[in-house]
Structures are given as C-alpha cells and as structure tokens.
mmCIF file of C-alpha atoms in Angstrom:
data_model
loop_
_atom_site.group_PDB
_atom_site.id
_atom_site.type_symbol
_atom_site.label_atom_id
_atom_site.label_comp_id
_atom_site.label_asym_id
_atom_site.label_seq_id
_atom_site.Cartn_x
_atom_site.Cartn_y
_atom_site.Cartn_z
ATOM 1 C CA UNK Q 1 108.273 117.035 33.204
ATOM 2 C CA UNK Q 2 107.027 120.615 33.052
ATOM 3 C CA UNK Q 3 105.963 122.683 30.099
ATOM 4 C CA UNK Q 4 108.380 125.322 28.906
ATOM 5 C CA UNK Q 5 107.401 128.496 27.120
ATOM 6 C CA UNK Q 6 109.203 131.144 25.128
ATOM 7 C CA UNK Q 7 106.742 133.975 24.635
ATOM 8 C CA UNK Q 8 106.434 135.327 21.105
ATOM 9 C CA UNK Q 9 104.839 138.764 20.875
ATOM 10 C CA UNK Q 10 105.020 139.622 17.199
ATOM 11 C CA UNK Q 11 101.787 140.894 15.608
ATOM 12 C CA UNK Q 12 100.832 139.108 12.382
ATOM 13 C CA UNK Q 13 99.025 140.887 9.565
ATOM 14 C CA UNK Q 14 98.494 137.823 7.387
ATOM 15 C CA UNK Q 15 97.855 134.076 7.702
ATOM 16 C CA UNK Q 16 100.867 132.358 9.240
ATOM 17 C CA UNK Q 17 101.719 128.736 9.996
ATOM 18 C CA UNK Q 18 103.497 128.090 13.300
ATOM 19 C CA UNK Q 19 105.386 124.914 14.205
ATOM 20 C CA UNK Q 20 106.258 123.638 17.681
ATOM 21 C CA UNK Q 21 109.187 121.328 18.345
ATOM 22 C CA UNK Q 22 109.519 119.045 21.375
ATOM 23 C CA UNK Q 23 113.044 118.838 22.719
ATOM 24 C CA UNK Q 24 113.773 115.812 24.891
ATOM 25 C CA UNK Q 25 116.969 116.019 26.890
ATOM 26 C CA UNK Q 26 118.812 112.820 27.621
ATOM 27 C CA UNK Q 27 120.008 113.490 31.180
ATOM 28 C CA UNK Q 28 123.377 111.912 30.608
ATOM 29 C CA UNK Q 29 124.143 113.947 27.511
ATOM 30 C CA UNK Q 30 123.609 117.456 28.954
ATOM 31 C CA UNK Q 31 125.953 117.121 31.932
ATOM 32 C CA UNK Q 32 129.719 117.227 31.863
ATOM 33 C CA UNK Q 33 130.997 115.507 34.982
ATOM 34 C CA UNK Q 34 134.224 114.199 36.469
ATOM 35 C CA UNK Q 35 135.032 111.489 39.018
ATOM 36 C CA UNK Q 36 135.802 112.476 42.600
ATOM 37 C CA UNK Q 37 136.241 108.973 43.987
ATOM 38 C CA UNK Q 38 135.649 105.477 42.674
ATOM 39 C CA UNK Q 39 131.919 105.841 43.369
ATOM 40 C CA UNK Q 40 131.187 109.578 43.169
ATOM 41 C CA UNK Q 41 131.226 112.347 40.556
ATOM 42 C CA UNK Q 42 131.025 116.127 40.375
ATOM 43 C CA UNK Q 43 128.961 118.011 37.805
ATOM 44 C CA UNK Q 44 131.234 120.437 35.982
ATOM 45 C CA UNK Q 45 128.841 121.878 33.384
ATOM 46 C CA UNK Q 46 125.260 121.790 32.126
ATOM 47 C CA UNK Q 47 124.545 122.237 28.419
ATOM 48 C CA UNK Q 48 120.777 121.706 28.408
ATOM 49 C CA UNK Q 49 118.002 124.245 27.985
ATOM 50 C CA UNK Q 50 115.464 123.381 30.656
ATOM 51 C CA UNK Q 51 113.951 126.104 32.813
ATOM 52 C CA UNK Q 52 112.687 123.693 35.491
ATOM 53 C CA UNK Q 53 115.593 121.418 36.259
ATOM 54 C CA UNK Q 54 115.836 118.292 38.386
ATOM 55 C CA UNK Q 55 119.496 117.372 38.774
ATOM 56 C CA UNK Q 56 120.010 113.576 38.709
ATOM 57 C CA UNK Q 57 121.442 111.758 41.709
ATOM 58 C CA UNK Q 58 123.501 109.449 39.499
ATOM 59 C CA UNK Q 59 125.487 109.901 36.298
ATOM 60 C CA UNK Q 60 127.369 107.127 34.578
ATOM 61 C CA UNK Q 61 126.385 104.735 37.354
ATOM 62 C CA UNK Q 62 128.080 106.896 40.008
ATOM 63 C CA UNK Q 63 126.589 109.087 42.739
ATOM 64 C CA UNK Q 64 126.526 112.847 42.177
ATOM 65 C CA UNK Q 65 127.850 114.461 45.368
ATOM 66 C CA UNK Q 66 129.147 117.838 44.207
ATOM 67 C CA UNK Q 67 128.270 120.786 41.958
ATOM 68 C CA UNK Q 68 131.559 122.097 40.556
ATOM 69 C CA UNK Q 69 132.872 125.629 40.119
ATOM 70 C CA UNK Q 70 130.898 127.646 37.543
ATOM 71 C CA UNK Q 71 128.853 124.529 36.682
ATOM 72 C CA UNK Q 72 125.644 126.498 36.040
ATOM 73 C CA UNK Q 73 127.078 130.013 36.188
ATOM 74 C CA UNK Q 74 125.623 132.506 33.747
ATOM 75 C CA UNK Q 75 122.695 130.278 32.770
ATOM 76 C CA UNK Q 76 119.885 132.753 32.126
ATOM 77 C CA UNK Q 77 117.167 130.153 31.382
ATOM 78 C CA UNK Q 78 116.980 128.153 34.599
ATOM 79 C CA UNK Q 79 114.127 129.174 36.908
ATOM 80 C CA UNK Q 80 113.921 126.382 39.466
ATOM 81 C CA UNK Q 81 116.441 123.727 40.481
ATOM 82 C CA UNK Q 82 115.826 120.582 42.507
ATOM 83 C CA UNK Q 83 119.050 119.050 43.774
ATOM 84 C CA UNK Q 84 119.295 115.347 44.689
ATOM 85 C CA UNK Q 85 119.670 114.281 48.318
ATOM 86 C CA UNK Q 86 123.184 113.050 47.473
ATOM 87 C CA UNK Q 87 124.681 116.544 47.057
ATOM 88 C CA UNK Q 88 127.141 117.440 49.833
ATOM 89 C CA UNK Q 89 129.069 120.297 48.202
ATOM 90 C CA UNK Q 90 128.164 123.341 46.112
ATOM 91 C CA UNK Q 91 131.367 124.928 44.839
ATOM 92 C CA UNK Q 92 132.256 128.578 44.385
ATOM 93 C CA UNK Q 93 130.372 130.411 41.636
ATOM 94 C CA UNK Q 94 128.320 127.254 40.942
ATOM 95 C CA UNK Q 95 125.107 129.182 40.213
ATOM 96 C CA UNK Q 96 126.487 132.720 39.985
ATOM 97 C CA UNK Q 97 124.693 135.106 37.625
ATOM 98 C CA UNK Q 98 121.765 132.757 37.005
ATOM 99 C CA UNK Q 99 119.562 135.778 36.517
ATOM 100 C CA UNK Q 100 116.259 133.872 36.112
ATOM 101 C CA UNK Q 101 116.762 131.460 39.025
ATOM 102 C CA UNK Q 102 113.815 131.913 41.385
ATOM 103 C CA UNK Q 103 114.089 128.923 43.686
ATOM 104 C CA UNK Q 104 116.527 126.206 44.633
ATOM 105 C CA UNK Q 105 116.198 123.804 47.529
ATOM 106 C CA UNK Q 106 119.474 122.658 49.053
ATOM 107 C CA UNK Q 107 119.201 119.136 50.514
ATOM 108 C CA UNK Q 108 120.128 118.336 54.096
ATOM 109 C CA UNK Q 109 123.241 116.465 52.932
ATOM 110 C CA UNK Q 110 124.906 119.754 51.912
ATOM 111 C CA UNK Q 111 127.784 120.654 54.241
ATOM 112 C CA UNK Q 112 129.620 123.342 52.242
ATOM 113 C CA UNK Q 113 128.631 126.189 49.928
ATOM 114 C CA UNK Q 114 131.448 128.071 48.214
ATOM 115 C CA UNK Q 115 132.204 131.740 47.665
ATOM 116 C CA UNK Q 116 129.719 133.565 45.428
ATOM 117 C CA UNK Q 117 127.898 130.279 44.771
ATOM 118 C CA UNK Q 118 124.651 132.212 44.239
ATOM 119 C CA UNK Q 119 126.119 135.658 43.667
ATOM 120 C CA UNK Q 120 123.990 137.979 41.499
ATOM 121 C CA UNK Q 121 121.045 135.589 41.291
ATOM 122 C CA UNK Q 122 118.801 138.619 40.985
ATOM 123 C CA UNK Q 123 115.510 136.668 40.809
ATOM 124 C CA UNK Q 124 116.150 134.393 43.813
ATOM 125 C CA UNK Q 125 113.528 135.078 46.500
ATOM 126 C CA UNK Q 126 114.122 132.412 49.160
ATOM 127 C CA UNK Q 127 116.927 130.166 50.315
ATOM 128 C CA UNK Q 128 117.278 127.497 52.989
ATOM 129 C CA UNK Q 129 120.548 126.879 54.803
ATOM 130 C CA UNK Q 130 120.878 123.127 55.507
ATOM 131 C CA UNK Q 131 121.571 122.287 59.150
ATOM 132 C CA UNK Q 132 125.042 120.805 58.429
ATOM 133 C CA UNK Q 133 126.428 123.931 56.778
ATOM 134 C CA UNK Q 134 128.972 125.554 59.108
ATOM 135 C CA UNK Q 135 130.063 128.556 57.014
ATOM 136 C CA UNK Q 136 128.301 130.996 54.707
ATOM 137 C CA UNK Q 137 131.257 132.062 52.633
ATOM 138 C CA UNK Q 138 132.317 135.344 51.093
ATOM 139 C CA UNK Q 139 129.669 136.781 48.785
ATOM 140 C CA UNK Q 140 127.642 133.554 48.711
ATOM 141 C CA UNK Q 141 124.356 135.455 48.322
ATOM 142 C CA UNK Q 142 125.690 138.883 47.383
ATOM 143 C CA UNK Q 143 123.668 140.986 44.940
ATOM 144 C CA UNK Q 144 120.616 138.745 45.326
ATOM 145 C CA UNK Q 145 118.504 141.868 45.209
ATOM 146 C CA UNK Q 146 115.070 140.269 45.755
ATOM 147 C CA UNK Q 147 116.190 137.634 48.273
ATOM 148 C CA UNK Q 148 113.618 138.319 50.968
ATOM 149 C CA UNK Q 149 113.911 135.272 53.203
ATOM 150 C CA UNK Q 150 116.649 132.995 54.525
ATOM 151 C CA UNK Q 151 115.649 129.956 56.564
ATOM 152 C CA UNK Q 152 118.190 128.786 59.138
ATOM 153 C CA UNK Q 153 116.909 125.823 61.214
ATOM 154 C CA UNK Q 154 117.068 125.743 65.006
ATOM 155 C CA UNK Q 155 119.534 122.838 64.895
ATOM 156 C CA UNK Q 156 121.870 124.749 62.575
ATOM 157 C CA UNK Q 157 125.610 124.031 62.749
ATOM 158 C CA UNK Q 158 126.375 127.493 61.346
ATOM 159 C CA UNK Q 159 129.361 129.111 63.094
ATOM 160 C CA UNK Q 160 130.539 131.741 60.604
ATOM 161 C CA UNK Q 161 129.116 134.290 58.141
ATOM 162 C CA UNK Q 162 131.916 135.718 56.011
ATOM 163 C CA UNK Q 163 132.480 139.088 54.359
ATOM 164 C CA UNK Q 164 129.673 140.371 52.118
ATOM 165 C CA UNK Q 165 127.811 137.083 52.405
ATOM 166 C CA UNK Q 166 124.458 138.876 51.968
ATOM 167 C CA UNK Q 167 125.611 142.256 50.677
ATOM 168 C CA UNK Q 168 123.112 144.145 48.513
ATOM 169 C CA UNK Q 169 120.448 141.510 49.172
ATOM 170 C CA UNK Q 170 116.727 142.088 49.586
ATOM 171 C CA UNK Q 171 116.672 140.798 53.165
ATOM 172 C CA UNK Q 172 114.607 142.676 55.730
ATOM 173 C CA UNK Q 173 115.452 140.512 58.733
ATOM 174 C CA UNK Q 174 118.149 138.103 59.863
ATOM 175 C CA UNK Q 175 118.485 135.838 62.888
ATOM 176 C CA UNK Q 176 121.875 134.972 64.402
ATOM 177 C CA UNK Q 177 121.680 131.226 65.206
ATOM 178 C CA UNK Q 178 122.831 129.773 68.500
ATOM 179 C CA UNK Q 179 126.270 128.498 67.444
ATOM 180 C CA UNK Q 180 127.309 131.481 65.327
ATOM 181 C CA UNK Q 181 130.520 133.031 66.651
ATOM 182 C CA UNK Q 182 131.768 134.977 63.607
ATOM 183 C CA UNK Q 183 129.652 137.525 61.735
ATOM 184 C CA UNK Q 184 131.535 139.718 59.273
ATOM 185 C CA UNK Q 185 130.813 143.383 59.898
ATOM 186 C CA UNK Q 186 130.009 143.901 56.202
ATOM 187 C CA UNK Q 187 127.979 140.692 55.815
ATOM 188 C CA UNK Q 188 124.800 142.720 55.214
ATOM 189 C CA UNK Q 189 126.422 145.751 53.607
ATOM 190 C CA UNK Q 190 124.113 147.454 51.110
ATOM 191 C CA UNK Q 191 121.039 145.491 52.213
ATOM 192 C CA UNK Q 192 118.932 148.604 52.626
ATOM 193 C CA UNK Q 193 115.676 146.772 53.446
ATOM 194 C CA UNK Q 194 117.088 145.366 56.679
ATOM 195 C CA UNK Q 195 114.888 146.414 59.594
ATOM 196 C CA UNK Q 196 115.476 143.665 62.136
ATOM 197 C CA UNK Q 197 118.372 141.565 63.353
ATOM 198 C CA UNK Q 198 117.893 139.122 66.219
ATOM 199 C CA UNK Q 199 120.035 136.702 68.218
ATOM 200 C CA UNK Q 200 118.925 133.195 69.161
ATOM 201 C CA UNK Q 201 118.761 132.248 72.827
ATOM 202 C CA UNK Q 202 121.957 130.609 74.002
ATOM 203 C CA UNK Q 203 124.280 132.416 71.596
ATOM 204 C CA UNK Q 204 127.464 133.337 73.480
ATOM 205 C CA UNK Q 205 129.034 135.758 70.993
ATOM 206 C CA UNK Q 206 126.400 138.425 70.259
ATOM 207 C CA UNK Q 207 123.542 140.387 71.748
ATOM 208 C CA UNK Q 208 120.983 142.971 70.635
ATOM 209 C CA UNK Q 209 121.037 146.406 72.248
ATOM 210 C CA UNK Q 210 118.315 148.765 71.064
ATOM 211 C CA UNK Q 211 117.895 147.099 67.630
ATOM 212 C CA UNK Q 212 121.665 147.035 67.031
ATOM 213 C CA UNK Q 213 123.990 144.034 66.978
ATOM 214 C CA UNK Q 214 126.711 144.142 69.638
ATOM 215 C CA UNK Q 215 129.396 141.777 70.790
ATOM 216 C CA UNK Q 216 128.510 139.801 73.902
ATOM 217 C CA UNK Q 217 130.395 142.225 76.105
ATOM 218 C CA UNK Q 218 128.221 145.072 74.900
ATOM 219 C CA UNK Q 219 131.188 147.346 74.122
ATOM 220 C CA UNK Q 220 131.396 147.068 70.316
ATOM 221 C CA UNK Q 221 128.545 148.070 68.029
ATOM 222 C CA UNK Q 222 128.796 145.776 65.009
ATOM 223 C CA UNK Q 223 125.713 146.477 62.896
ATOM 224 C CA UNK Q 224 122.613 148.665 62.857
ATOM 225 C CA UNK Q 225 119.880 147.721 60.319
ATOM 226 C CA UNK Q 226 120.136 150.178 57.451
ATOM 227 C CA UNK Q 227 116.418 150.020 56.722
ATOM 228 C CA UNK Q 228 115.486 151.604 60.044
ATOM 229 C CA UNK Q 229 114.575 155.282 59.857
ATOM 230 C CA UNK Q 230 114.921 157.903 62.550
ATOM 231 C CA UNK Q 231 117.571 158.383 65.209
ATOM 232 C CA UNK Q 232 119.544 155.916 67.289
ATOM 233 C CA UNK Q 233 121.184 156.563 70.639
ATOM 234 C CA UNK Q 234 124.419 154.634 71.010
ATOM 235 C CA UNK Q 235 124.597 152.702 74.267
ATOM 236 C CA UNK Q 236 126.694 154.403 76.944
ATOM 237 C CA UNK Q 237 128.912 151.324 77.368
ATOM 238 C CA UNK Q 238 129.983 151.403 73.707
ATOM 239 C CA UNK Q 239 133.757 151.654 73.330
ATOM 240 C CA UNK Q 240 134.002 150.896 69.599
ATOM 241 C CA UNK Q 241 131.811 151.250 66.516
ATOM 242 C CA UNK Q 242 132.559 148.840 63.672
ATOM 243 C CA UNK Q 243 133.560 150.256 60.255
ATOM 244 C CA UNK Q 244 130.295 149.109 58.601
ATOM 245 C CA UNK Q 245 127.957 149.547 61.578
ATOM 246 C CA UNK Q 246 125.923 152.316 59.907
ATOM 247 C CA UNK Q 247 127.111 151.854 56.340
ATOM 248 C CA UNK Q 248 124.712 151.104 53.527
#
C-alpha cells in the first residue's frame, strides 16, 4: 500500500480544523469484469481512486488474462500500474488518455496490445515491449509526448509496427529489431526529437544509409529522423522517397 496525496494550497487566515479520511478499496468491488472462458476473465472497468495501482491476478476466483477496451481510459488519477503476470492481452484504448500515468510494466505473458491502447498518455516516460508481442498496432503510443524510451528485447518476436504507432511521441531513438519486416512510413510522424534510428544485425528488411532508414535493397528512403539538423544528401541509388520520409 502506498500513501496518496491530494495537495491543498489554500492559505488560512484563522484557526482551522482539518480531517483526513482513509479510503480502503476492496479489490473485488472496484473492478467490473466479464468471463472469457470457464477459468478466465477480462477487466472491463475500474471505478477506484488509487494513484498507485496493482491489478489483481484473480477476480471472483478466476484468472485475469485481459484488460478490456476503454477499461482505464480517461482515468486522470492513476500514476503507476503494475499488471499481474497472467495478463496476455491489452485491448484497444485500454489506457488511452490516462494523463497522469507515468509508468506501467507489461508482463512477459502479454502477446497483443491493441490500437491506441496508450494513446495520449502524456506523462508516460518509458515502456517495455514484451518479447511475445508481434505487432505494435495503429496509434498504440501516439501522442505520448514525453515517452523518451522504448525497450525492445533482443529476443523480440516483433514483426510489424503499424501506422502512427509512435506519432508525436518524445522518442529520440528507435531500434528496428531483427524480425521486424513491416514499419509504417508514418510510425514516427511528428516525433521531432528523433535523432537516431538503427537496425539490428540480421534484419532482412531494412538498412541504415547515412542516418536514414532504407529498404534492404537500398532504393527506397523510408524515414529520416526529424530531430537531425543540417543537410542530408540522398543516396545515389535511391529510386523512391516515402511520403513521410522527411515529414514532421
């Protein structure tokens, strides 16, 4: 259990008596959930008021394996979330617009993260991509304006990064993992702090040519980090420049 504070800044000009109330949340009573199978459930909504939240691994005697659509969306109180090791799915918009959310650790059991799951989490600074996740969907981390770091493990199963996955984020660097074969040309659109994009050894779909991301054949320029200043000389073998290659 962690202390929770609501700061009160009023100036008093006379003697005043203040009262503090302790609110104890019964875990079962603040979650709305629905069965997925005979033994598993999905959290559909959270009605509590905690800022530092540990999501239970069981509700009603059944294992929690999924966070449903919009389950925590728009919650402006939550600052940190610890998910149980049982979670395999985080649905679309699950944590969208959680404007105070600073950290959330996704467990290794997670295999899918839906569209805009963390969209507009404007206080989120770091995120880990579990090794079993194969797709970062449309807008998953869009408008996460202070998101400065994304950890993708070396054994990542990631094969696809969809449109605007990290658009208008605070990222300054991004590494293309070994198995990635699809990287939307606007995946980093509007991320004006980007100064470095790299490709892991063994990747067969992409390469870096003079700080820019190219297809493996070296004929299509896909993306040039928008945070880099100065001039850039397009490689002589370039036959096509992607529509968002220099956009920001």
